[in-house]
mmCIF file of C-alpha atoms in Angstrom:
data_model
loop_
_atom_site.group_PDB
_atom_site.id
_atom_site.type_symbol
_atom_site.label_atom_id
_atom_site.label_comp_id
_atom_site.label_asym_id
_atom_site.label_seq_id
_atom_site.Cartn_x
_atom_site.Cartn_y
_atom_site.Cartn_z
ATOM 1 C CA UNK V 143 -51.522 -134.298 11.402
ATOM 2 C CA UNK V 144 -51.604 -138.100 10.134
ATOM 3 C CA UNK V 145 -54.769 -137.400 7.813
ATOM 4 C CA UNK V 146 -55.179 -134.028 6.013
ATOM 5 C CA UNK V 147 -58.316 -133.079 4.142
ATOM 6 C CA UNK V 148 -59.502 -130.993 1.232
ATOM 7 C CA UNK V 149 -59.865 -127.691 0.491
ATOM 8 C CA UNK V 150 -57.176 -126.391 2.945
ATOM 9 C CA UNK V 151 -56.719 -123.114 4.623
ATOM 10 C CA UNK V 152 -53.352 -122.699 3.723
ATOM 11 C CA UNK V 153 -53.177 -119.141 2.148
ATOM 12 C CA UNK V 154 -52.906 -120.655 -1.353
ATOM 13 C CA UNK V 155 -54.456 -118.675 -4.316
ATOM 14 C CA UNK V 156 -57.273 -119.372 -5.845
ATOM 15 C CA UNK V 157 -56.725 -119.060 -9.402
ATOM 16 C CA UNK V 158 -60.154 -118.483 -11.241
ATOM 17 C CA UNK V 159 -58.726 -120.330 -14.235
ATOM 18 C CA UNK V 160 -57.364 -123.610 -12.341
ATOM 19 C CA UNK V 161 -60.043 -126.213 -12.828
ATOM 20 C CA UNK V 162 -59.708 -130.525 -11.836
ATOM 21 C CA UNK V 163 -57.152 -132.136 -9.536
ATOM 22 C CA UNK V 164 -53.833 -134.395 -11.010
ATOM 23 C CA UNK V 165 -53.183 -137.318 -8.986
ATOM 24 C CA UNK V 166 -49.743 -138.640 -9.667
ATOM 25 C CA UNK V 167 -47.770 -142.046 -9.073
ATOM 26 C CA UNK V 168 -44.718 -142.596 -8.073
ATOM 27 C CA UNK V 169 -41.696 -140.247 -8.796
ATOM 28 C CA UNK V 170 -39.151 -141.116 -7.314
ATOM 29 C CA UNK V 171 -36.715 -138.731 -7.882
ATOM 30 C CA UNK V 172 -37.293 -139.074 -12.114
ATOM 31 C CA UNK V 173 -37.978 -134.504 -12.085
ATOM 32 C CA UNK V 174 -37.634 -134.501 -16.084
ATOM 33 C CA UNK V 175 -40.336 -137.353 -16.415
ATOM 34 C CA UNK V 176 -42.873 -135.251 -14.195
ATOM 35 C CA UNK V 177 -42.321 -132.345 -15.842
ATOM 36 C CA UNK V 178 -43.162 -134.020 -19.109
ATOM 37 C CA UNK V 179 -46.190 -135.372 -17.275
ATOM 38 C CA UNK V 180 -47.187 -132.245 -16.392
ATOM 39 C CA UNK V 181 -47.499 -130.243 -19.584
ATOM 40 C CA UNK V 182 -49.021 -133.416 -20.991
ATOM 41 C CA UNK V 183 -51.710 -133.108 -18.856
ATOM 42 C CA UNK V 184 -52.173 -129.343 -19.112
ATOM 43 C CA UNK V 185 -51.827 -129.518 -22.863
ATOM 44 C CA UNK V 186 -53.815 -132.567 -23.992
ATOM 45 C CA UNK V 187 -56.330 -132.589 -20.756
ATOM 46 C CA UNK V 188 -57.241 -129.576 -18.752
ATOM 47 C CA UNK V 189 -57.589 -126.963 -21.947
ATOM 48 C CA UNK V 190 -53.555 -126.067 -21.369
ATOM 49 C CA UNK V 191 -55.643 -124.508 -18.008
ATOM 50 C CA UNK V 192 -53.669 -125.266 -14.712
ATOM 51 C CA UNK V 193 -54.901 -127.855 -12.123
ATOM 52 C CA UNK V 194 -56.514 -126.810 -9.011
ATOM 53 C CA UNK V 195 -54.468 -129.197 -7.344
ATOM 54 C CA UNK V 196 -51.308 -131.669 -7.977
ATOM 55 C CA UNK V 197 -51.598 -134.458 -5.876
ATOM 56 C CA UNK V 198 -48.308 -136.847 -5.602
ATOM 57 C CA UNK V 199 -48.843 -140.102 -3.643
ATOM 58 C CA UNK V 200 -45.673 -139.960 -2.058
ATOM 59 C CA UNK V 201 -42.137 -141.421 -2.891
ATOM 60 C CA UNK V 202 -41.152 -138.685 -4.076
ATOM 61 C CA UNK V 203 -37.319 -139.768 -3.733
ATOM 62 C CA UNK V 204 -34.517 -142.429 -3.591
ATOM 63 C CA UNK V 205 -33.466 -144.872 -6.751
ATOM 64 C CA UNK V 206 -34.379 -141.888 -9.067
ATOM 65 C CA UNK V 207 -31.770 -139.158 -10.025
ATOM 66 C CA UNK V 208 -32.923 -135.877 -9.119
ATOM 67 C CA UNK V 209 -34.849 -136.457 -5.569
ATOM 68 C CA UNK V 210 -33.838 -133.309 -3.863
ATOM 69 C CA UNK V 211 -35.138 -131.181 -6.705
ATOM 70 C CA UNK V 212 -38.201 -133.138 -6.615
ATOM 71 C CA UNK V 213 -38.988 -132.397 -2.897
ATOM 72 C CA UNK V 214 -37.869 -128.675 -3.049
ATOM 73 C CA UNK V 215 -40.838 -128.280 -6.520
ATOM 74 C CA UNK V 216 -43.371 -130.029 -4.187
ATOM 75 C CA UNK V 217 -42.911 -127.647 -1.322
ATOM 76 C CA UNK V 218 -42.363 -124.417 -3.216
ATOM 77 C CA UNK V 219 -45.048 -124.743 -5.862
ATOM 78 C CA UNK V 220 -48.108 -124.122 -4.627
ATOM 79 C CA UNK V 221 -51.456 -126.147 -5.114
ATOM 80 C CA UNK V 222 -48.733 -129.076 -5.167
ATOM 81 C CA UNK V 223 -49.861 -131.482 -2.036
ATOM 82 C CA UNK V 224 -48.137 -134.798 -1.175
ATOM 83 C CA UNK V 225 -48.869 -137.762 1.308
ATOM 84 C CA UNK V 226 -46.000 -139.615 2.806
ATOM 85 C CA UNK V 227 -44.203 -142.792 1.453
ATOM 86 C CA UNK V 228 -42.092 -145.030 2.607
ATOM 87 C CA UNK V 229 -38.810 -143.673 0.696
ATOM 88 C CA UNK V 230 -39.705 -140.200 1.808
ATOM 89 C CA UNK V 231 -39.946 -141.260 5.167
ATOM 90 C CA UNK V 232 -36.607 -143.178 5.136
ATOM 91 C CA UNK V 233 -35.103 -140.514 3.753
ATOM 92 C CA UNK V 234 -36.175 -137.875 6.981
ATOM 93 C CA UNK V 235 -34.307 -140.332 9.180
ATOM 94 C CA UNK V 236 -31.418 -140.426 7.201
ATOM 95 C CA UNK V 237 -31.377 -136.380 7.042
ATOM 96 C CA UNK V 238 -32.364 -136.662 10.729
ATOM 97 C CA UNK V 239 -29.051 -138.681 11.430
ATOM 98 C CA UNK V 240 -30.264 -142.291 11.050
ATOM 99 C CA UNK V 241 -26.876 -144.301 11.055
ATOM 100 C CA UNK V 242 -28.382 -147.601 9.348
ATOM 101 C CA UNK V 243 -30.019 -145.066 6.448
ATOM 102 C CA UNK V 244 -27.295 -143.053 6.202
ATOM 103 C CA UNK V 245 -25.144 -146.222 5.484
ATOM 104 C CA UNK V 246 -27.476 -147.599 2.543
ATOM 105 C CA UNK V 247 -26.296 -146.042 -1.147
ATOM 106 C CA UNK V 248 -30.025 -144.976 -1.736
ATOM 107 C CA UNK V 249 -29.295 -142.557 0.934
ATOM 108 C CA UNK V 250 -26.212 -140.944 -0.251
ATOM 109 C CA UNK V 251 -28.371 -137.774 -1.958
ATOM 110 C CA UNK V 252 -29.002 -136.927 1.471
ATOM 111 C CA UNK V 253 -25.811 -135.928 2.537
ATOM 112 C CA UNK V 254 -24.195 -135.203 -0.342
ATOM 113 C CA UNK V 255 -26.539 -133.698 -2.555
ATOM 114 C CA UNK V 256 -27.254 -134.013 -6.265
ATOM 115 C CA UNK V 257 -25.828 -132.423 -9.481
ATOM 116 C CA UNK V 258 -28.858 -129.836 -10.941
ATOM 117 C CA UNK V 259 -30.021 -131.316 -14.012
ATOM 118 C CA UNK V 260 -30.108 -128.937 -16.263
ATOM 119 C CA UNK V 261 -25.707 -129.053 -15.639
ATOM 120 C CA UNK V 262 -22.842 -130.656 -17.332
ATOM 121 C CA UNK V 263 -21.646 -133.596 -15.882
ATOM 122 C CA UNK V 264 -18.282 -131.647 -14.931
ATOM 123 C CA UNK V 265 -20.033 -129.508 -12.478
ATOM 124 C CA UNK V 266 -18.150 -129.395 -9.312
ATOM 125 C CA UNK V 267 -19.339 -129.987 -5.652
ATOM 126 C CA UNK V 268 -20.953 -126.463 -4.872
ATOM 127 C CA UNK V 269 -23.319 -126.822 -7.616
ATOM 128 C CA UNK V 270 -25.304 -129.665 -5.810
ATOM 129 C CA UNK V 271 -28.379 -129.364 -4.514
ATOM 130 C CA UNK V 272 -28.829 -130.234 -0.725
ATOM 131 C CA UNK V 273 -31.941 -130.189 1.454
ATOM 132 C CA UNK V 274 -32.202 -127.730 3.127
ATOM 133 C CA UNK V 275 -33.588 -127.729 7.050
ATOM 134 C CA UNK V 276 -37.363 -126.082 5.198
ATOM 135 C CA UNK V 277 -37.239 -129.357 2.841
ATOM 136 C CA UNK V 278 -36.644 -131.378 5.923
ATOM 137 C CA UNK V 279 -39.024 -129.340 8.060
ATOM 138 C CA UNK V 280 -42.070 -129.810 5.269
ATOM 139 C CA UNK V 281 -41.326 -133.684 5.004
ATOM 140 C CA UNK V 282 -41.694 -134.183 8.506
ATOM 141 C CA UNK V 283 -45.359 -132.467 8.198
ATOM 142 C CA UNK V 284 -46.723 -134.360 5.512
ATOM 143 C CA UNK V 285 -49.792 -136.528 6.248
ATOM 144 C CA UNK V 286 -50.155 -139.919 5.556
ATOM 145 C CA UNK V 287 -53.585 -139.634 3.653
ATOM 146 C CA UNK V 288 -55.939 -137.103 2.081
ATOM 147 C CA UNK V 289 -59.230 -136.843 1.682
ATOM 148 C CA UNK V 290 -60.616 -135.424 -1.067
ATOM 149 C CA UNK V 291 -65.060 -134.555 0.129
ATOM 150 C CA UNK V 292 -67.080 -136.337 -2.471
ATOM 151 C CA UNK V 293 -68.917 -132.661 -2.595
ATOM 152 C CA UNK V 294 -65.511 -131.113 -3.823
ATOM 153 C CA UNK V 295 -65.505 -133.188 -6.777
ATOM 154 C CA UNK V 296 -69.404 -133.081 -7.166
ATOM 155 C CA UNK V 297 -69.266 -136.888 -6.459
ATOM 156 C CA UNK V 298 -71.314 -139.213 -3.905
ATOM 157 C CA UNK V 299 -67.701 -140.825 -2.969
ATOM 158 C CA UNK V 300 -65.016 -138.985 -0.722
ATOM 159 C CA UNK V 301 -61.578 -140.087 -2.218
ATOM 160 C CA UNK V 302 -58.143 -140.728 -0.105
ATOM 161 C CA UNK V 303 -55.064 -140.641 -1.239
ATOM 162 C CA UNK V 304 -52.679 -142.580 0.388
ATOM 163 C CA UNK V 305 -48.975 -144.017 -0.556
ATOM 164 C CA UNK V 306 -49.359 -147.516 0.051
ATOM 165 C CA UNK V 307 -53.161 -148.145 1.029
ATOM 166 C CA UNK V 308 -55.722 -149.478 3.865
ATOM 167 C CA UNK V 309 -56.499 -152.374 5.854
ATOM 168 C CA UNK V 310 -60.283 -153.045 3.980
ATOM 169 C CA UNK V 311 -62.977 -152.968 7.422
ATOM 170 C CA UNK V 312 -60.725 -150.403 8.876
ATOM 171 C CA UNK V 313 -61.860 -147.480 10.095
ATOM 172 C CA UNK V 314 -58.792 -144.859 8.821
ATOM 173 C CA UNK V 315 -58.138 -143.742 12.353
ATOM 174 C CA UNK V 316 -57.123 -147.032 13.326
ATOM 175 C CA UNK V 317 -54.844 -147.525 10.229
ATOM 176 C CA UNK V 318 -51.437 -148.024 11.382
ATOM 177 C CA UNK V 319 -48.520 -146.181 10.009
ATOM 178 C CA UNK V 320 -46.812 -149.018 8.505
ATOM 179 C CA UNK V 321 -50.165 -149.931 6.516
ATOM 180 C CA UNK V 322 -50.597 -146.845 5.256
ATOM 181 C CA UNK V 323 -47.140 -146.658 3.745
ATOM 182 C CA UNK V 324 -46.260 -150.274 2.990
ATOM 183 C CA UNK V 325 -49.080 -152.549 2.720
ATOM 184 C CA UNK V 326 -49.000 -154.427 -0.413
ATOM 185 C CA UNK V 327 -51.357 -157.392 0.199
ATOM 186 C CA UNK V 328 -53.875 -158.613 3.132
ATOM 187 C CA UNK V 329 -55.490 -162.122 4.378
ATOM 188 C CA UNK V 330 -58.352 -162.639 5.041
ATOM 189 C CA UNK V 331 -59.686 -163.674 8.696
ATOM 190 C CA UNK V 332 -62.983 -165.351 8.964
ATOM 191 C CA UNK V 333 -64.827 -167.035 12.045
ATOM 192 C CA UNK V 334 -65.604 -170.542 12.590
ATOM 193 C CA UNK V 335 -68.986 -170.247 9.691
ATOM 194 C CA UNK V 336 -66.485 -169.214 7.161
ATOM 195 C CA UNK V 337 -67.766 -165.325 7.272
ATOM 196 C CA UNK V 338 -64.636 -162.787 6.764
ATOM 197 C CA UNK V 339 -64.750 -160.561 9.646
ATOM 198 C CA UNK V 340 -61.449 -158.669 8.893
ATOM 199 C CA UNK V 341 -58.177 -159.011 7.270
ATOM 200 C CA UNK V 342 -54.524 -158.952 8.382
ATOM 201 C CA UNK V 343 -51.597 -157.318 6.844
ATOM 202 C CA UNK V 344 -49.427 -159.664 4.742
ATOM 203 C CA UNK V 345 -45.990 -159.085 4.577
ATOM 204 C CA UNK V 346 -44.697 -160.849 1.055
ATOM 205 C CA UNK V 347 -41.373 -162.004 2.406
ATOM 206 C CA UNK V 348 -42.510 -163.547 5.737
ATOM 207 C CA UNK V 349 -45.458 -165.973 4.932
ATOM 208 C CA UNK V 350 -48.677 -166.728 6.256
ATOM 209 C CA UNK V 351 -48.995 -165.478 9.772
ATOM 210 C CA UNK V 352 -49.873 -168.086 12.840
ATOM 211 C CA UNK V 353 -53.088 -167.836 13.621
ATOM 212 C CA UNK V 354 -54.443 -169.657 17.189
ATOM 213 C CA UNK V 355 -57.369 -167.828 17.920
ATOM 214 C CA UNK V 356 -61.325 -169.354 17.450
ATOM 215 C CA UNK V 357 -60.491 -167.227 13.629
ATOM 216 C CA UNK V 358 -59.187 -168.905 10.996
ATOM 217 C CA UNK V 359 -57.031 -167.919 8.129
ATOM 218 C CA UNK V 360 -59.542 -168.568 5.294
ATOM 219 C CA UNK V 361 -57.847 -167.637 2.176
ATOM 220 C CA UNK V 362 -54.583 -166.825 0.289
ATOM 221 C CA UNK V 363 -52.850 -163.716 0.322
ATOM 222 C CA UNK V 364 -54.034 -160.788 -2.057
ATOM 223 C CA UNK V 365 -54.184 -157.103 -3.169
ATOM 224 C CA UNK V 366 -55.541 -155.406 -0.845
ATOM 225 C CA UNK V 367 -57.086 -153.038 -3.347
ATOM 226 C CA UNK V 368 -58.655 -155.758 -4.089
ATOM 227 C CA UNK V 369 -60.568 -156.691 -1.349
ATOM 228 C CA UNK V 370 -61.292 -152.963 -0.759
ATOM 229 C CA UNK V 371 -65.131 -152.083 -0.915
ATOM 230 C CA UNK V 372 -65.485 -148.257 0.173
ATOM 231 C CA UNK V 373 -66.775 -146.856 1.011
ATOM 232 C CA UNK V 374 -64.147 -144.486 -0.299
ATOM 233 C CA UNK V 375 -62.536 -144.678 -3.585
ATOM 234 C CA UNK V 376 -58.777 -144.997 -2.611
ATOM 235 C CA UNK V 377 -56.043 -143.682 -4.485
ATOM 236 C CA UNK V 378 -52.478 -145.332 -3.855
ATOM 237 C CA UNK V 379 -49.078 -146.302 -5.531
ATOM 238 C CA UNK V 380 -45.958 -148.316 -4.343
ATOM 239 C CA UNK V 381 -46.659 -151.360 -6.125
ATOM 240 C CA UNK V 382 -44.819 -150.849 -8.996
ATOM 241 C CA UNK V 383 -44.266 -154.485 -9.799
ATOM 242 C CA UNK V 384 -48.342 -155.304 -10.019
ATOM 243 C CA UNK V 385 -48.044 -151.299 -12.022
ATOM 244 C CA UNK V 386 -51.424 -150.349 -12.913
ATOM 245 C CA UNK V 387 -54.445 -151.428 -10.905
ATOM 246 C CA UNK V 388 -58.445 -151.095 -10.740
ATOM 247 C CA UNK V 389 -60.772 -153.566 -9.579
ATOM 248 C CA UNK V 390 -64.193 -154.587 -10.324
ATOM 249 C CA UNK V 391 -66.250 -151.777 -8.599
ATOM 250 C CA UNK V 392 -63.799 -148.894 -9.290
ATOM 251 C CA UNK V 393 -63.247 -148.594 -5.013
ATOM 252 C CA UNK V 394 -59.298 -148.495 -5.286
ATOM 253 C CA UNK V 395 -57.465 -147.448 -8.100
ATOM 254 C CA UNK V 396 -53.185 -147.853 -8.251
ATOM 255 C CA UNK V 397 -51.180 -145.423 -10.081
ATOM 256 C CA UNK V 398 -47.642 -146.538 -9.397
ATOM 257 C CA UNK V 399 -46.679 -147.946 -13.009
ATOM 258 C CA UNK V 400 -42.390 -147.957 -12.259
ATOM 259 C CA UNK V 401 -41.276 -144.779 -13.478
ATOM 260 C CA UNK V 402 -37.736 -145.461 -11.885
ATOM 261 C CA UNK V 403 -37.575 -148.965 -13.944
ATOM 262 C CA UNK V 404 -37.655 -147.395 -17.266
ATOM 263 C CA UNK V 405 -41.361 -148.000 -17.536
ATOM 264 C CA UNK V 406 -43.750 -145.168 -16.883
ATOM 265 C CA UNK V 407 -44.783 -142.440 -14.790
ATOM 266 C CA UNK V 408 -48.674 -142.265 -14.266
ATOM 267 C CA UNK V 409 -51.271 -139.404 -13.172
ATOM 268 C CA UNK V 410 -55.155 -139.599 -12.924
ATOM 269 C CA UNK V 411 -57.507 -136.602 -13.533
ATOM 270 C CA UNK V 412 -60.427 -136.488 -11.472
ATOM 271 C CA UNK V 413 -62.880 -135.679 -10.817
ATOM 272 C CA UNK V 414 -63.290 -137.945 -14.680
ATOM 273 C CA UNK V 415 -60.615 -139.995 -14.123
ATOM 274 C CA UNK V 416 -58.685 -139.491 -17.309
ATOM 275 C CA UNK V 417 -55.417 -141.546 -17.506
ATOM 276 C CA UNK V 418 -52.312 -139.481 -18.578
ATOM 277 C CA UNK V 419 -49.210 -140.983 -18.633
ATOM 278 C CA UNK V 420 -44.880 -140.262 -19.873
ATOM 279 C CA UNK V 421 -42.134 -143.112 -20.943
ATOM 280 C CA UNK V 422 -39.507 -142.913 -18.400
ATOM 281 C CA UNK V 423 -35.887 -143.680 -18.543
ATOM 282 C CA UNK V 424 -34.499 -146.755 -16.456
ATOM 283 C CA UNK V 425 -33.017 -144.853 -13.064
ATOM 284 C CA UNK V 426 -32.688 -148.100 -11.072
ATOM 285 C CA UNK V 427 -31.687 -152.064 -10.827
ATOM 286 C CA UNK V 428 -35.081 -153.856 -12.134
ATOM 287 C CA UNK V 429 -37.063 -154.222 -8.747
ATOM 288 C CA UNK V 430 -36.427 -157.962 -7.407
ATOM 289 C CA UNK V 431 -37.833 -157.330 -4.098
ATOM 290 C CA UNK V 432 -40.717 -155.233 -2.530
ATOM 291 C CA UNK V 433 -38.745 -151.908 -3.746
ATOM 292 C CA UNK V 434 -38.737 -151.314 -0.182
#
């Protein structure tokens, strides 16, 4: 399924001590940085009680150094859900047999596996971990978003989690795949009076789009957190050069603060939003681009 939804019926355990939800940013691939993250959060937030649920908003791999043991935790731990990002998608088709992917160095892991961290650099060959056809299996299932039922977290609100985010006017069935895990920024479309009636996706690299119809381009290109009004609260990452974002009416809320740069890796507590965050070591080049 494209959208999943809170509480699932997947046979996990209740545990009768478990209490709030950790949504986290980012990983990609940094394992000792979210493991740091984690018993931060236990310890210093949650009464060193578990979470009900671990939420990761997706790029869970690539750039980082220990990807494959990041995607074998999130499908063997339970009460660990994930949405799909871009890198986790791009790294399917390269386990899938993608010939462009598998050509691209971010890639390599794939097919070759990676060291275990807790090794010596000497290890040899047969101590690398590989994904297995289960770990390719499970990232071909994941959903693109998540709701979270305002009732679940005793809130008015329902909350969605999603990598990259949302068109704003947009009902979420008609959100298109490459929205949901690339969108960055949107412009806005009004009519002939100057009233927005919807935006467009913006693509950084290409410019403004042509526009000949009796709508007008009426605006410059921007977050599109920022334009987001609900009426869900949306949380997102994948911006890691913009790093931490809220906007004026609390409606979207970005956690994806460059973990792989060297900066840091972010989660958010609900349902009282409680910040919690790790330093990170620098795993990649600084990002020039749209870390794409």
């Amino acid at each position: 399924f494209m959208h999943a939804e809170l509480p699932l019926n997947q046979g996990q355990q209740k545990d009768d001590d478990a209490k709030n939800i950790l949504v986290v940013g980012d990983i990609h691939g940094c394992m000792v940085e979210l493991q740091s993250l984690l018993e931060k959060a236990v310890r210093e937030y949650n009464d060193g009680r578990p979470f009900s649920f671990i939420i990761l908003v997706g790029d869970l791999c690539n750039k980082g150094p220990q990807s494959a043991e990041v995607i074998r935790w999130a499908r063997s731990t339970p009460n660990v859900l994930t949405v799909r990002g871009n890198h986790d998608d791009g790294a399917l088709e390269a386990a899938l047999g993608d010939a462009v992917r598998r050509k691209k160095e971010k890639y390599q892991w794939v097919m070759a596996g990676e060291l275990e961290s807790h090794l010596l650099p000497a290890a040899t060959s047969s101590d690398r971990i590989v994904l297995s056809d289960s770990d390719v299996a499970w990232l071909a299932e994941l959903p693109y978003t998540l709701t979270i039922p305002g009732w679940y977290l005793g809130q008015p609100q329902d909350t969605i989690i999603v990598h990259a985010g949302l068109i704003p006017k947009l009902p979420l069935e008609q959100q298109s795949i490459a929205t949901m895990i690339t969108i960055r920024e949107v412009l806005p479309i009004c009519d002939k009076v100057g009233v927005v009636t919807h935006f467009e996706y913006h693509e950084r690299q290409k410019g403004k789009p042509t526009n000949d119809g009796p709508e007008v381009i009426c605006g410059v290109p921007s977050p599109w957190a920022k334009a987001w009004n609900g009426p869900q609260r949306v949380i997102f990452g994948h911006d890691a050069r913009r790093g931490f974002q809220r906007y004026k009416g609390n409606h979207a809320i970005g956690l994806d603060t460059g973990a792989v740069y060297g900066k840091e890796l972010t989660g958010l507590i609900l349902p009282g939003e409680t910040l919690v965050s790790v330093p990170s070591r620098p795993y990649s080049r600084v990002d020039k681009s749209d870390g794409r």
